[in-house]
Amino acid sequence: MATFHRARSAEQRAERRQSILRTAAGMLDEMPVAAVSLNELSRRVGLSKSAMALYFESREEVLLALLTEAAGRYRAETADTFPQWADPSAPAAVRARQVAARLAATFAAHSMLCELLSAQHAILEHNISVDVATRYKRASRDAIRWLGEQLREPLPELDDERALRAAHMVVILVGALWTRSRPAPSLLAAFRADPSLAFMHPAFTEAFEAAIATFLTGLIAQAADAT
C-alpha cells in the first residue's frame, strides 16, 4: 500500500487522480465492478476516505472516469480503421454484417470498457452529483456522436440521425450482452445442467454481432424506404 502526501500543485493533483484510476483499473482485473469498494480502493492507494474526496466524490465517479478513459482508448485504436471495415463494392446488407463483425471483435478486445458499460446505468450513474453526471453524459454524447460519424464511412446509406441511433444501440447492446454472457456461477451451473437453457447464455461476440447486424440492416432498409 502506497503512502501519499497531499498534492500541492495542479500537476501533483492530476498525477494523484491517475494513480487512483490505475489502482481502480487493477482492482477490475481481480473483481467485478459491483465488488469495487471505496474502502478497499482508498486502502490500496494509501489515502483515507476523506482524503479520497479531494480527488473523487465517490467510487462511482472513479469508475465513470475509468469508463471515459477506456472509451478514449477504443477510439484511439480504431479511429483510422473504419473505412476498411467493409468491402465498399459489397451490397449494403453484406457491409452491415462486416461492420457488425468488426464492432464485435473490437469491443471484445476491450474487456474493461465492456465491463464498465455493463454497469453504467444500474450502478455507475447512481451516487453522483449533477456536476459529475453532466460531465460524464457530455463525454458519452461526444463518444456516441464520434462512433456514428465513423459508421457512416463503411455505411454511407445511413444519414446522420440513423448513424447516431446505430451508435447509441452499439453502446446499449455491448452493456446488455456483456452482462448476460458472464452469468453468476450458480446460473452457469444451471445452464450446463439443462441444455434447454443454453440460449439464455449467449457468447458475447456472436450475440452482439448478430444483434447489431440486424439493427444496421434495418436502419439501412428504413433509409432506403424514406428516399
Short mmCIF file of C-alpha atoms in Angstrom, two decimals:
data_model
loop_
_atom_site.label_atom_id
_atom_site.label_comp_id
_atom_site.label_asym_id
_atom_site.label_seq_id
_atom_site.Cartn_x
_atom_site.Cartn_y
_atom_site.Cartn_z
CA MET A 1 0.00 0.00 0.00
CA ALA A 2 1.41 3.36 -1.06
CA THR A 3 1.54 6.34 1.27
CA PHE A 4 0.87 9.72 -0.31
CA HIS A 5 1.38 13.26 0.82
CA ARG A 6 -1.24 15.82 -0.11
CA ALA A 7 -0.93 17.08 -3.67
CA ARG A 8 0.01 20.76 -3.74
CA SER A 9 0.10 21.64 -7.45
CA ALA A 10 -2.23 21.02 -10.37
CA GLU A 11 0.33 18.58 -11.77
CA GLN A 12 0.52 16.66 -8.49
CA ARG A 13 -3.26 16.57 -8.27
CA ALA A 14 -3.54 15.21 -11.81
CA GLU A 15 -0.93 12.55 -11.04
CA ARG A 16 -2.77 11.61 -7.85
CA ARG A 17 -6.00 11.16 -9.80
CA GLN A 18 -4.19 8.97 -12.32
CA SER A 19 -2.72 6.87 -9.50
CA ILE A 20 -6.21 6.32 -8.13
CA LEU A 21 -7.51 5.39 -11.57
CA ARG A 22 -4.64 2.96 -12.17
CA THR A 23 -5.35 1.30 -8.84
CA ALA A 24 -9.06 1.04 -9.63
CA ALA A 25 -8.25 -0.48 -13.02
CA GLY A 26 -6.08 -3.07 -11.30
CA MET A 27 -8.96 -3.94 -8.99
CA LEU A 28 -11.19 -4.55 -12.01
CA ASP A 29 -8.72 -7.21 -13.13
CA GLU A 30 -9.48 -9.04 -9.88
CA MET A 31 -13.18 -8.47 -9.28
CA PRO A 32 -16.45 -7.32 -10.91
CA VAL A 33 -17.48 -3.68 -10.85
CA ALA A 34 -20.02 -4.24 -8.08
CA ALA A 35 -17.29 -5.53 -5.76
CA VAL A 36 -15.04 -2.47 -6.09
CA SER A 37 -15.48 -0.50 -2.87
CA LEU A 38 -14.22 2.92 -1.89
CA ASN A 39 -12.84 1.45 1.35
CA GLU A 40 -10.63 -1.03 -0.48
CA LEU A 41 -9.64 1.49 -3.14
CA SER A 42 -8.59 4.05 -0.54
CA ARG A 43 -6.65 1.38 1.35
CA ARG A 44 -4.73 0.37 -1.76
CA VAL A 45 -3.80 3.92 -2.72
CA GLY A 46 -2.87 4.82 0.86
CA LEU A 47 -5.45 7.53 1.41
CA SER A 48 -8.28 7.91 3.89
CA LYS A 49 -11.80 8.09 2.50
CA SER A 50 -11.90 11.78 3.42
CA ALA A 51 -8.66 12.40 1.53
CA MET A 52 -10.02 10.48 -1.46
CA ALA A 53 -12.85 13.01 -1.60
CA LEU A 54 -10.28 15.65 -2.59
CA TYR A 55 -9.94 13.82 -5.93
CA PHE A 56 -13.19 11.91 -6.50
CA GLU A 57 -16.52 12.36 -4.77
CA SER A 58 -17.41 8.64 -4.86
CA ARG A 59 -16.29 5.30 -6.20
CA GLU A 60 -18.88 5.79 -8.97
CA GLU A 61 -17.07 8.90 -10.14
CA VAL A 62 -13.80 6.94 -10.18
CA LEU A 63 -15.35 4.21 -12.31
CA LEU A 64 -17.04 6.67 -14.66
CA ALA A 65 -13.67 8.34 -15.18
CA LEU A 66 -12.20 4.92 -15.96
CA LEU A 67 -15.02 4.30 -18.42
CA THR A 68 -14.34 7.62 -20.16
CA GLU A 69 -10.64 6.76 -20.41
CA ALA A 70 -11.39 3.25 -21.72
CA ALA A 71 -13.70 4.69 -24.37
CA GLY A 72 -10.93 7.09 -25.38
CA ARG A 73 -8.52 4.19 -25.86
CA TYR A 74 -11.08 2.39 -28.03
CA ARG A 75 -11.43 5.48 -30.22
CA ALA A 76 -7.67 5.91 -30.50
CA GLU A 77 -7.16 2.29 -31.56
CA THR A 78 -9.98 2.15 -34.12
CA ALA A 79 -10.21 5.72 -35.47
CA ASP A 80 -8.29 5.12 -38.69
CA THR A 81 -9.65 1.66 -39.42
CA PHE A 82 -13.37 2.18 -40.12
CA PRO A 83 -13.03 2.68 -43.90
CA GLN A 84 -11.50 -0.81 -44.07
CA TRP A 85 -14.24 -2.48 -42.04
CA ALA A 86 -16.32 -3.36 -45.09
CA ASP A 87 -15.86 -4.04 -48.78
CA PRO A 88 -17.13 -0.87 -50.50
CA SER A 89 -18.22 -2.88 -53.54
CA ALA A 90 -20.42 -5.23 -51.50
CA PRO A 91 -24.18 -4.78 -51.12
CA ALA A 92 -25.32 -2.78 -48.13
CA ALA A 93 -26.60 -5.80 -46.21
CA VAL A 94 -23.23 -7.53 -46.60
CA ARG A 95 -21.38 -4.42 -45.46
CA ALA A 96 -23.67 -4.18 -42.43
CA ARG A 97 -22.68 -7.71 -41.41
CA GLN A 98 -18.99 -6.95 -41.99
CA VAL A 99 -19.19 -3.83 -39.83
CA ALA A 100 -21.06 -5.78 -37.14
CA ALA A 101 -18.32 -8.40 -37.09
CA ARG A 102 -15.65 -5.74 -36.65
CA LEU A 103 -17.59 -3.96 -33.92
CA ALA A 104 -17.98 -7.25 -32.06
CA ALA A 105 -14.29 -8.09 -32.35
CA THR A 106 -13.01 -4.66 -31.35
CA PHE A 107 -15.28 -4.31 -28.33
CA ALA A 108 -14.49 -7.86 -27.18
CA ALA A 109 -10.82 -6.84 -27.20
CA HIS A 110 -11.59 -4.05 -24.70
CA SER A 111 -12.94 -6.06 -21.79
CA MET A 112 -12.71 -3.30 -19.17
CA LEU A 113 -14.72 -0.96 -21.39
CA CYS A 114 -17.39 -3.63 -21.85
CA GLU A 115 -17.45 -4.42 -18.13
CA LEU A 116 -17.92 -0.78 -17.21
CA LEU A 117 -20.57 -0.24 -19.89
CA SER A 118 -22.47 -3.23 -18.48
CA ALA A 119 -22.62 -1.48 -15.09
CA GLN A 120 -23.21 2.03 -16.39
CA HIS A 121 -26.94 2.50 -15.81
CA ALA A 122 -27.56 0.15 -12.90
CA ILE A 123 -24.53 1.10 -10.78
CA LEU A 124 -22.25 3.85 -12.04
CA GLU A 125 -24.84 6.53 -12.72
CA HIS A 126 -26.03 6.47 -9.11
CA ASN A 127 -24.47 8.26 -6.10
CA ILE A 128 -23.05 11.05 -8.25
CA SER A 129 -23.60 14.79 -8.23
CA VAL A 130 -25.26 16.76 -11.01
CA ASP A 131 -21.83 18.14 -11.99
CA VAL A 132 -20.33 14.67 -12.37
CA ALA A 133 -23.41 13.39 -14.19
CA THR A 134 -23.36 16.31 -16.61
CA ARG A 135 -19.65 15.99 -17.31
CA TYR A 136 -19.91 12.26 -17.88
CA LYS A 137 -23.02 12.42 -20.06
CA ARG A 138 -21.45 15.11 -22.24
CA ALA A 139 -18.38 12.91 -22.75
CA SER A 140 -20.69 10.00 -23.51
CA ARG A 141 -22.65 12.08 -26.01
CA ASP A 142 -19.46 13.08 -27.80
CA ALA A 143 -18.26 9.47 -27.94
CA ILE A 144 -21.56 8.29 -29.41
CA ARG A 145 -21.51 11.08 -31.99
CA TRP A 146 -17.96 10.09 -32.91
CA LEU A 147 -18.96 6.45 -33.40
CA GLY A 148 -21.93 7.48 -35.51
CA GLU A 149 -19.64 9.51 -37.78
CA GLN A 150 -17.28 6.55 -38.14
CA LEU A 151 -20.11 4.16 -39.03
CA ARG A 152 -21.03 6.36 -41.99
CA GLU A 153 -17.67 5.61 -43.61
CA PRO A 154 -18.43 1.96 -44.44
CA LEU A 155 -22.21 2.50 -44.38
CA PRO A 156 -22.90 5.74 -46.28
CA GLU A 157 -26.57 4.75 -46.63
CA LEU A 158 -27.03 5.92 -43.03
CA ASP A 159 -27.86 9.58 -42.60
CA ASP A 160 -26.66 11.45 -39.51
CA GLU A 161 -29.75 10.64 -37.45
CA ARG A 162 -29.72 6.93 -38.22
CA ALA A 163 -25.96 6.68 -37.72
CA LEU A 164 -26.40 8.27 -34.29
CA ARG A 165 -29.15 5.76 -33.45
CA ALA A 166 -26.88 2.94 -34.57
CA ALA A 167 -24.00 4.17 -32.42
CA HIS A 168 -26.26 4.51 -29.39
CA MET A 169 -27.58 0.98 -29.91
CA VAL A 170 -23.99 -0.31 -30.08
CA VAL A 171 -23.36 1.03 -26.57
CA ILE A 172 -26.66 -0.37 -25.26
CA LEU A 173 -26.05 -3.83 -26.72
CA VAL A 174 -22.46 -4.02 -25.53
CA GLY A 175 -23.57 -3.41 -21.95
CA ALA A 176 -26.57 -5.72 -22.06
CA LEU A 177 -24.91 -8.66 -23.80
CA TRP A 178 -21.64 -8.43 -21.87
CA THR A 179 -23.60 -8.91 -18.64
CA ARG A 180 -25.61 -11.84 -20.00
CA SER A 181 -22.53 -13.57 -21.36
CA ARG A 182 -20.96 -13.59 -17.88
CA PRO A 183 -23.53 -15.07 -15.50
CA ALA A 184 -23.06 -15.83 -11.83
CA PRO A 185 -21.60 -19.28 -11.01
CA SER A 186 -24.97 -20.70 -9.95
CA LEU A 187 -26.56 -19.63 -13.22
CA LEU A 188 -23.65 -21.00 -15.21
CA ALA A 189 -24.09 -24.35 -13.46
CA ALA A 190 -27.81 -24.30 -14.27
CA PHE A 191 -27.11 -23.60 -17.94
CA ARG A 192 -24.69 -26.52 -18.06
CA ALA A 193 -27.09 -28.85 -16.32
CA ASP A 194 -30.07 -28.08 -18.56
CA PRO A 195 -29.34 -27.71 -22.30
CA SER A 196 -32.78 -26.16 -22.87
CA LEU A 197 -31.50 -23.06 -21.04
CA ALA A 198 -28.41 -22.65 -23.24
CA PHE A 199 -29.93 -19.87 -25.39
CA MET A 200 -30.09 -17.69 -22.27
CA HIS A 201 -26.29 -17.78 -22.02
CA PRO A 202 -25.10 -16.14 -25.25
CA ALA A 203 -21.46 -15.82 -26.23
CA PHE A 204 -20.79 -12.08 -26.33
CA THR A 205 -19.12 -11.77 -29.73
CA GLU A 206 -21.60 -13.92 -31.62
CA ALA A 207 -24.68 -12.45 -29.92
CA PHE A 208 -23.53 -8.86 -30.34
CA GLU A 209 -22.57 -9.37 -33.98
CA ALA A 210 -25.95 -10.88 -34.84
CA ALA A 211 -27.93 -8.23 -32.95
CA ILE A 212 -26.13 -5.18 -34.31
CA ALA A 213 -26.08 -6.59 -37.86
CA THR A 214 -29.85 -6.93 -37.71
CA PHE A 215 -30.21 -3.40 -36.37
CA LEU A 216 -27.89 -1.90 -39.00
CA THR A 217 -29.65 -3.77 -41.81
CA GLY A 218 -32.98 -2.49 -40.56
CA LEU A 219 -31.76 1.11 -40.45
CA ILE A 220 -30.38 0.83 -44.00
CA ALA A 221 -33.69 -0.55 -45.26
CA GLN A 222 -35.54 2.20 -43.43
CA ALA A 223 -33.32 4.84 -45.03
CA ALA A 224 -33.93 3.33 -48.49
CA ASP A 225 -37.70 3.39 -47.94
CA ALA A 226 -37.50 7.05 -46.94
CA THR A 227 -35.86 8.13 -50.21
#
